[in-house]
Each structure stands twice: as C-alpha cells, then as structure tokens.
C-alpha cells in the first residue's frame, strides 16, 4: 500500500504524542498528582495509532486501556486526558474517574470498564446496528491477549461471524496477561488461530510496525465495509513496562525486554522516514518539539482546571433523557 508523506508524518506524530504523554503521566503519578492508576502502552503504541488512523470519521471504535493512541487519533485531546488523570472537571469523565476508563461518542469512542474483552460484544452490537440501517460504517475493537480467554470474546466473534457484521477485532498480543506469559495461557502459538473456530478471516501483523498495522487495518475495514464480514487481527508486540505503574514486572526476563527494545516502534518509524525520504531529521525534531509543547500545555491546563462540585458526583450516572450520541448510537 502506497502511503503519502503527510499520512506517514501524522502516524509518526501520534506515536510520539502517545509515548511522551504517557511518560509525562507516569512522572506525575510518581509525584502523587494522578488520582487513579496508570496503565501505559509503552512499546505497543503502533497498534492503537495504526488501527485508529485507518478508520473513517463516522466509524466507531471500542478501545481498551492500552489504546491511548486511539483516544488521541480520534480527537480526545491531551488537555482532556491530562485533566482526566488529575480528576478534574475538565477531564473526559468530568472528574468522576482518574484514569483511562473513558469514552466520548462525539469522537466515535465507546467507553469501557476493566473487564476485558467486554468491549468486543459492544463493538459487534454497533456493527449490527450499522448493518440493519444499511450504513457503510464499521466498528473496531481491541483487547489484550489475556482478554481473548474470556467468554465475551468468543461470544462476540461467533455473533459477528454468523451475521457477517462490519466489525474488525484487534488483539494487542503484548506477551503477558498481567503476569501470565502467553505460552502458559493458551496451547496455541498464535492467538489468531482462535478466529478459525468461528470461520473468521484472520491476520497476523508486526505490532511494532505502525505502517503494517495501518495497512492491514485499511484492508480489513474495506472488506467489512463491502459487506464481506469481520476480521480478527493479531498484533504481535511487547509491553515494555509492567501491567501498570505499580507493577515492577520482575517476572519478565530481562533478555526478552532487550530483544524487544531493539524493535521499538518509534525508532523503526524514524528509520523508515529517513531511509525513504519521507521526513528529514529537522522535520522530526520539529514534530518532537510540537509534541512536547502540546503536553506542556495539557499539564498546565489540568493543573489550573477546577475539581468538580460534590453534587456533580451523581450527575450523568442514570438515564434521565436520551443523550447526544453519534448519529443515533
């Protein structure tokens, strides 16, 4: 797939924005400024950036907690995300929650709780609505390798396959489900084999190559949009931190981390851009400076934002009227 220069530089921008935003959040967490927990996508950013950037404006995504890149690509701003971590009124949840269990239907992003892969059947439901209405829209959902061992994963794949729904399921196979290594969780080499049981097309892609993820996503989306049914895509990658920032990940062999550190998605993208004359070192430096300015601004915005009033704690928790969504969802 031929990808133009602007798209490649935008993919690089979002890789950098995701990495640096989460690094800043991690630093603030250690300073005691973050009111909740912190789960990062360090080392796996190419997955969420790639699949989200390939979506069209009216599509829907159901991400999970390692999909910061998807939140950013879909238009949830660094300001709102930083304020979310600070528990401020200007955060995505209005201060009700202090981490990335968030969503915004105006951005085409479903919110999610902790239990993976419960976002899979939600995405399948949205895809069913699109099919019933005859709309050329698709849904995309992502979970980790551990999420594929839950019942809702299998229920969603079965329904989507039987009804040929316009949905694409992604698996961020980062080798560990918390502290459980892949080989001790399932007796198959590739998670993608699980899609075979449902007669579903599947792909395996290098999850540290944002161009590869973007390209395979585009292909799967076009197939779903044409009425040819769902696809399951396994993105092989490696998280470079623990399950969360309170987890030192001493169970991960150092040699495994060293092996994957050489495959860092940002360094690989920089090498590709230079070797293919798609960006100069000056342009990449300018992108890095722009990213850091955006993050500095987001931190200041969060610091200066107010906390919600006590009475707001119960607002938006119960259905009192039909809220504004995305074209009827």
Steps between C-alpha positions, in 0.01 A plus 500: 500500500632841398475746789555869439756712682245694708336181628835350594599813691163505677546138605841595636352801682241285677760239594707773665198668658383172651844407636583841647153561643508170687855562618390835641198341668728236652729770639203688647368177649828452686467857630158414644309728261301226327195394698458154342715226353715518187512239225719588203554375147877547511647290218161418348391844374502393135197277556250764611639778282497276194150357532342829609656711226366259237139562613269745327330789680162334558639162608491386862780359713485312828854528639650368822742646753817460288344693211605854588595547135142428395358756745736765362451416133122509541510849645500466879751775570811481721347776713191292578707186558740673739210657689345154518807365679488794740133431580404848379165625373646555153597133466312261273287366788461839667712396797316179586792275414876536502635287215419392145170318547356762271305551183338776298234420243551839338846369410365158404658334804310260726592511868606181675533348849786279614369160397658408170377416235153632583548770235494233227125424520431875526685554173311209346173662611594829335592312182163324507328840519700619200404192301130528585500866393695429184775744600852470361657531844711254693594437862846414631584357843826409669597288799810332636600136458358423844162640400468233229463235771174647631153394397391834358785483248368173359136611508585812303701313236228241454223760458708716267594205282151350477342836408796622287517823695715797394736478796874446534644354820858578602715315752793686653707190571757656735615158625364529856149504647607690811769253617382197298721432195330411174630142489352421843163650415418314179620188319527669160785703353287773347191660654371539145430126493203565728320677216507179294247338733245757384581490130641850526778640287810586701831680454824511698694824483817646650352713777816713522465615139239777484497495120425127497221540758350793308514311169347175625231699682407690184466173313279344769282812524444505124397135512256560788357812334436300184281254693758220506496453876738536793874447537713418803846661504772392741768765554815343641680742729643533851409737781817652640360582844313296756127443482466842664729748668468325837632177341881467475461205256779296661341192344609614150847373396739789435626337181145504361471873566838559337392304194186709458670830583685465170160496325373824653214628277610865511862427411385273218273773363780756517730266308232442235427872457868586453584209269197567278539879494163549666633728774826675576667501839401867527134415437506223760657737751226752431236231555664406830503864612134542402410189699679624810328840473160330478575289809633798698181684414286201604672476837451871569137476394442207737681671788287814460168323445248482786387187681132417457245608759377228732150499350649416160610160629155356427437683172508294183475168684138420423302524179269799535468588132639395164851641482684625197690224324651430161228493237248316711731270696 
